[in-house]
Amino acid sequence: MSRFSGLRQRHSIRRPLRSRPLPRWWPLPVCALLGATAGGVYGVVKTPEYTATSYVVVTPAEKADPSVALGFAQAYGRVATEVAVIGDAQVWAGVSANTLRGSVQTATSPDAPMIAITATSARAGDAAGMANAVARALTVNGTHTQADTGVKVVQFSRAARPLAPSSPSAALTTLMGGCAGGLLGGLTLLARPRRRPESGTEVAASVPAPAGAASVPQEVG
C-alpha cells in the first residue's frame, strides 16, 4: 500500500496559492469616497458667494393703458444692466462696468410689471450695493423718459445685506460629491464585463491505485 500511496502523491497536481481577489463591487465605495473627498475640498477651497435682490415695479401713468406697464417692465428687464452702466450705477456701487454686467441678473414676470434685480458677489455688502445701484439707475432713467413712455419706474423694495452665503456649504458639496462618485461607481459596475473562470486553472487530481488482481479459481481435475 505504501508504494501505491507514494505513486498517488507523485501524480497529485496541486493548485498554486493565489491572493484573494477583490470583490466585484469594489469600485462603488472607492468612487463614493473619492467623490466625497473632492466635494469636501471644493467646498472648503471655493470662495463663498453672497446674493442680494432688489425689486422695481413699473406703474402706468395717468390715463395710460395698464397693459403698457407690463410691456415696459419686460423691456426694462432686458436692458437693465446697460441702462445701469450708462447711468451712475457703477459709481454708486463702487465697481467697474464689467463687474456690474457679469454680477447682475434680472428676471421679469409675465403676469406682473415687476423686475427682480439680483446681484452676486464674494462680499455681502457689494452684492446688496450692486442690486440697489441698478434699481436706482432704472428709476432715474424711468423718471427721465416718463413723458415719452407713459409709465413710472418705482423701487418696490431695497436689497438687504445677506447674512449667509448663497453658495453651497462644504457639507453639502461633500454629500453631492459622494452621491456623484457612487453613481459613477455604479455605472462602472454595470459597464464591467462579468468574470469568467480561468481556462488555465487546474484542480488537484490524483491517480487511483491499480485494483488488486482477482483470484482465478482453479479447476479441480
mmCIF file of N, CA, C and O in Angstrom, residues 56-101:
data_model
loop_
_atom_site.group_PDB
_atom_site.id
_atom_site.type_symbol
_atom_site.label_atom_id
_atom_site.label_comp_id
_atom_site.label_asym_id
_atom_site.label_seq_id
_atom_site.Cartn_x
_atom_site.Cartn_y
_atom_site.Cartn_z
ATOM 1 N N VAL A 56 -38.062 96.276 -8.550
ATOM 2 C CA VAL A 56 -38.538 97.512 -9.160
ATOM 3 C C VAL A 56 -39.874 97.218 -9.821
ATOM 4 O O VAL A 56 -40.038 96.172 -10.476
ATOM 5 N N VAL A 57 -40.846 98.124 -9.659
ATOM 6 C CA VAL A 57 -42.155 97.939 -10.249
ATOM 7 C C VAL A 57 -42.433 99.079 -11.234
ATOM 8 O O VAL A 57 -42.021 100.227 -11.018
ATOM 9 N N VAL A 58 -43.081 98.745 -12.338
ATOM 10 C CA VAL A 58 -43.434 99.716 -13.376
ATOM 11 C C VAL A 58 -44.939 99.943 -13.305
ATOM 12 O O VAL A 58 -45.725 98.988 -13.405
ATOM 13 N N THR A 59 -45.357 101.189 -13.134
ATOM 14 C CA THR A 59 -46.776 101.519 -12.999
ATOM 15 C C THR A 59 -47.195 102.459 -14.131
ATOM 16 O O THR A 59 -46.403 103.297 -14.585
ATOM 17 N N PRO A 60 -48.411 102.330 -14.598
ATOM 18 C CA PRO A 60 -48.874 103.225 -15.672
ATOM 19 C C PRO A 60 -49.111 104.638 -15.149
ATOM 20 O O PRO A 60 -49.540 104.833 -14.007
ATOM 21 N N ALA A 61 -48.818 105.606 -15.980
ATOM 22 C CA ALA A 61 -49.091 106.996 -15.612
ATOM 23 C C ALA A 61 -50.579 107.280 -15.777
ATOM 24 O O ALA A 61 -51.376 106.402 -16.120
ATOM 25 N N GLU A 62 -50.955 108.498 -15.513
ATOM 26 C CA GLU A 62 -52.366 108.876 -15.616
ATOM 27 C C GLU A 62 -52.855 108.700 -17.061
ATOM 28 O O GLU A 62 -52.159 109.047 -18.024
ATOM 29 N N LYS A 63 -54.065 108.116 -17.174
ATOM 30 C CA LYS A 63 -54.739 107.898 -18.452
ATOM 31 C C LYS A 63 -53.936 106.984 -19.392
ATOM 32 O O LYS A 63 -54.034 107.099 -20.610
ATOM 33 N N ALA A 64 -53.138 106.125 -18.807
ATOM 34 C CA ALA A 64 -52.339 105.181 -19.614
ATOM 35 C C ALA A 64 -52.924 103.789 -19.488
ATOM 36 O O ALA A 64 -53.532 103.434 -18.477
ATOM 37 N N ASP A 65 -52.749 102.992 -20.512
ATOM 38 C CA ASP A 65 -53.251 101.620 -20.510
ATOM 39 C C ASP A 65 -52.408 100.775 -19.553
ATOM 40 O O ASP A 65 -51.172 100.772 -19.644
ATOM 41 N N PRO A 66 -53.033 100.038 -18.605
ATOM 42 C CA PRO A 66 -52.253 99.224 -17.665
ATOM 43 C C PRO A 66 -51.380 98.181 -18.350
ATOM 44 O O PRO A 66 -50.326 97.808 -17.821
ATOM 45 N N SER A 67 -51.805 97.684 -19.523
ATOM 46 C CA SER A 67 -51.001 96.679 -20.203
ATOM 47 C C SER A 67 -49.674 97.249 -20.707
ATOM 48 O O SER A 67 -48.717 96.497 -20.941
ATOM 49 N N VAL A 68 -49.617 98.574 -20.879
ATOM 50 C CA VAL A 68 -48.369 99.197 -21.332
ATOM 51 C C VAL A 68 -47.277 99.026 -20.281
ATOM 52 O O VAL A 68 -46.099 98.825 -20.605
ATOM 53 N N ALA A 69 -47.656 99.109 -19.007
ATOM 54 C CA ALA A 69 -46.673 98.953 -17.933
ATOM 55 C C ALA A 69 -46.030 97.579 -17.961
ATOM 56 O O ALA A 69 -44.826 97.432 -17.735
ATOM 57 N N LEU A 70 -46.823 96.550 -18.252
ATOM 58 C CA LEU A 70 -46.278 95.195 -18.320
ATOM 59 C C LEU A 70 -45.272 95.062 -19.460
ATOM 60 O O LEU A 70 -44.215 94.434 -19.311
ATOM 61 N N GLY A 71 -45.571 95.666 -20.592
ATOM 62 C CA GLY A 71 -44.636 95.612 -21.716
ATOM 63 C C GLY A 71 -43.335 96.337 -21.429
ATOM 64 O O GLY A 71 -42.248 95.841 -21.761
ATOM 65 N N PHE A 72 -43.431 97.514 -20.786
ATOM 66 C CA PHE A 72 -42.208 98.256 -20.464
ATOM 67 C C PHE A 72 -41.403 97.557 -19.371
ATOM 68 O O PHE A 72 -40.162 97.668 -19.332
ATOM 69 N N ALA A 73 -42.074 96.846 -18.483
ATOM 70 C CA ALA A 73 -41.350 96.083 -17.465
ATOM 71 C C ALA A 73 -40.484 95.009 -18.116
ATOM 72 O O ALA A 73 -39.329 94.781 -17.717
ATOM 73 N N GLN A 74 -41.023 94.326 -19.135
ATOM 74 C CA GLN A 74 -40.240 93.332 -19.853
ATOM 75 C C GLN A 74 -39.049 93.980 -20.554
ATOM 76 O O GLN A 74 -37.942 93.427 -20.574
ATOM 77 N N ALA A 75 -39.283 95.156 -21.136
ATOM 78 C CA ALA A 75 -38.205 95.840 -21.856
ATOM 79 C C ALA A 75 -37.119 96.318 -20.903
ATOM 80 O O ALA A 75 -35.919 96.143 -21.169
ATOM 81 N N TYR A 76 -37.510 96.905 -19.797
ATOM 82 C CA TYR A 76 -36.519 97.370 -18.815
ATOM 83 C C TYR A 76 -35.734 96.191 -18.232
ATOM 84 O O TYR A 76 -34.547 96.314 -17.932
ATOM 85 N N GLY A 77 -36.372 95.059 -18.067
ATOM 86 C CA GLY A 77 -35.672 93.894 -17.544
ATOM 87 C C GLY A 77 -34.572 93.415 -18.471
ATOM 88 O O GLY A 77 -33.535 92.916 -18.020
ATOM 89 N N ARG A 78 -34.771 93.571 -19.783
ATOM 90 C CA ARG A 78 -33.768 93.121 -20.753
ATOM 91 C C ARG A 78 -32.561 94.059 -20.815
ATOM 92 O O ARG A 78 -31.440 93.609 -21.075
ATOM 93 N N VAL A 79 -32.787 95.363 -20.616
ATOM 94 C CA VAL A 79 -31.696 96.344 -20.784
ATOM 95 C C VAL A 79 -31.272 96.944 -19.453
ATOM 96 O O VAL A 79 -30.635 97.992 -19.422
ATOM 97 N N ALA A 80 -31.586 96.260 -18.356
ATOM 98 C CA ALA A 80 -31.306 96.836 -17.034
ATOM 99 C C ALA A 80 -29.819 97.103 -16.831
ATOM 100 O O ALA A 80 -29.430 98.188 -16.385
ATOM 101 N N THR A 81 -28.979 96.141 -17.149
ATOM 102 C CA THR A 81 -27.548 96.336 -16.918
ATOM 103 C C THR A 81 -26.968 97.394 -17.850
ATOM 104 O O THR A 81 -26.074 98.148 -17.459
ATOM 105 N N GLU A 82 -27.475 97.479 -19.076
ATOM 106 C CA GLU A 82 -26.978 98.501 -19.995
ATOM 107 C C GLU A 82 -27.377 99.892 -19.515
ATOM 108 O O GLU A 82 -26.573 100.824 -19.545
ATOM 109 N N VAL A 83 -28.618 100.026 -19.055
ATOM 110 C CA VAL A 83 -29.071 101.320 -18.525
ATOM 111 C C VAL A 83 -28.259 101.693 -17.300
ATOM 112 O O VAL A 83 -27.879 102.853 -17.095
ATOM 113 N N ALA A 84 -27.960 100.689 -16.462
ATOM 114 C CA ALA A 84 -27.202 100.966 -15.247
ATOM 115 C C ALA A 84 -25.779 101.407 -15.566
ATOM 116 O O ALA A 84 -25.233 102.308 -14.914
ATOM 117 N N VAL A 85 -25.161 100.782 -16.575
ATOM 118 C CA VAL A 85 -23.799 101.154 -16.941
ATOM 119 C C VAL A 85 -23.765 102.557 -17.537
ATOM 120 O O VAL A 85 -22.854 103.355 -17.271
ATOM 121 N N ILE A 86 -24.778 102.866 -18.372
ATOM 122 C CA ILE A 86 -24.839 104.204 -18.957
ATOM 123 C C ILE A 86 -25.035 105.259 -17.871
ATOM 124 O O ILE A 86 -24.467 106.351 -17.930
ATOM 125 N N GLY A 87 -25.814 104.889 -16.849
ATOM 126 C CA GLY A 87 -26.058 105.816 -15.753
ATOM 127 C C GLY A 87 -24.933 105.801 -14.739
ATOM 128 O O GLY A 87 -23.772 105.547 -15.059
ATOM 129 N N ASP A 88 -25.285 106.053 -13.500
ATOM 130 C CA ASP A 88 -24.287 106.175 -12.439
ATOM 131 C C ASP A 88 -24.246 104.955 -11.528
ATOM 132 O O ASP A 88 -23.708 105.028 -10.427
ATOM 133 N N ALA A 89 -24.793 103.833 -11.975
ATOM 134 C CA ALA A 89 -24.858 102.656 -11.103
ATOM 135 C C ALA A 89 -23.478 102.156 -10.717
ATOM 136 O O ALA A 89 -23.246 101.757 -9.572
ATOM 137 N N GLN A 90 -22.542 102.171 -11.650
ATOM 138 C CA GLN A 90 -21.202 101.691 -11.321
ATOM 139 C C GLN A 90 -20.518 102.593 -10.307
ATOM 140 O O GLN A 90 -19.714 102.118 -9.492
ATOM 141 N N VAL A 91 -20.841 103.865 -10.340
ATOM 142 C CA VAL A 91 -20.276 104.790 -9.353
ATOM 143 C C VAL A 91 -20.919 104.556 -7.992
ATOM 144 O O VAL A 91 -20.234 104.526 -6.960
ATOM 145 N N TRP A 92 -22.227 104.382 -7.969
ATOM 146 C CA TRP A 92 -22.916 104.144 -6.700
ATOM 147 C C TRP A 92 -22.507 102.811 -6.070
ATOM 148 O O TRP A 92 -22.389 102.704 -4.849
ATOM 149 N N ALA A 93 -22.304 101.813 -6.918
ATOM 150 C CA ALA A 93 -21.932 100.505 -6.390
ATOM 151 C C ALA A 93 -20.446 100.397 -6.078
ATOM 152 O O ALA A 93 -20.035 99.524 -5.307
ATOM 153 N N GLY A 94 -19.622 101.243 -6.671
ATOM 154 C CA GLY A 94 -18.189 101.198 -6.429
ATOM 155 C C GLY A 94 -17.488 100.049 -7.127
ATOM 156 O O GLY A 94 -16.465 99.560 -6.641
ATOM 157 N N VAL A 95 -18.018 99.619 -8.280
ATOM 158 C CA VAL A 95 -17.407 98.533 -9.047
ATOM 159 C C VAL A 95 -17.284 98.973 -10.493
ATOM 160 O O VAL A 95 -17.847 99.996 -10.908
ATOM 161 N N SER A 96 -16.550 98.189 -11.276
ATOM 162 C CA SER A 96 -16.373 98.516 -12.689
ATOM 163 C C SER A 96 -17.600 98.109 -13.497
ATOM 164 O O SER A 96 -18.468 97.363 -13.026
ATOM 165 N N ALA A 97 -17.655 98.585 -14.728
ATOM 166 C CA ALA A 97 -18.784 98.263 -15.605
ATOM 167 C C ALA A 97 -18.817 96.771 -15.931
ATOM 168 O O ALA A 97 -19.881 96.155 -15.979
ATOM 169 N N ASN A 98 -17.628 96.175 -16.159
ATOM 170 C CA ASN A 98 -17.591 94.745 -16.466
ATOM 171 C C ASN A 98 -18.069 93.908 -15.275
ATOM 172 O O ASN A 98 -18.763 92.898 -15.452
ATOM 173 N N THR A 99 -17.682 94.295 -14.081
ATOM 174 C CA THR A 99 -18.148 93.582 -12.883
ATOM 175 C C THR A 99 -19.647 93.702 -12.740
ATOM 176 O O THR A 99 -20.335 92.728 -12.369
ATOM 177 N N LEU A 100 -20.182 94.869 -13.033
ATOM 178 C CA LEU A 100 -21.618 95.080 -12.927
ATOM 179 C C LEU A 100 -22.370 94.209 -13.935
ATOM 180 O O LEU A 100 -23.390 93.585 -13.595
ATOM 181 N N ARG A 101 -21.873 94.125 -15.145
ATOM 182 C CA ARG A 101 -22.532 93.297 -16.165
ATOM 183 C C ARG A 101 -22.470 91.812 -15.807
ATOM 184 O O ARG A 101 -23.425 91.068 -16.027
#
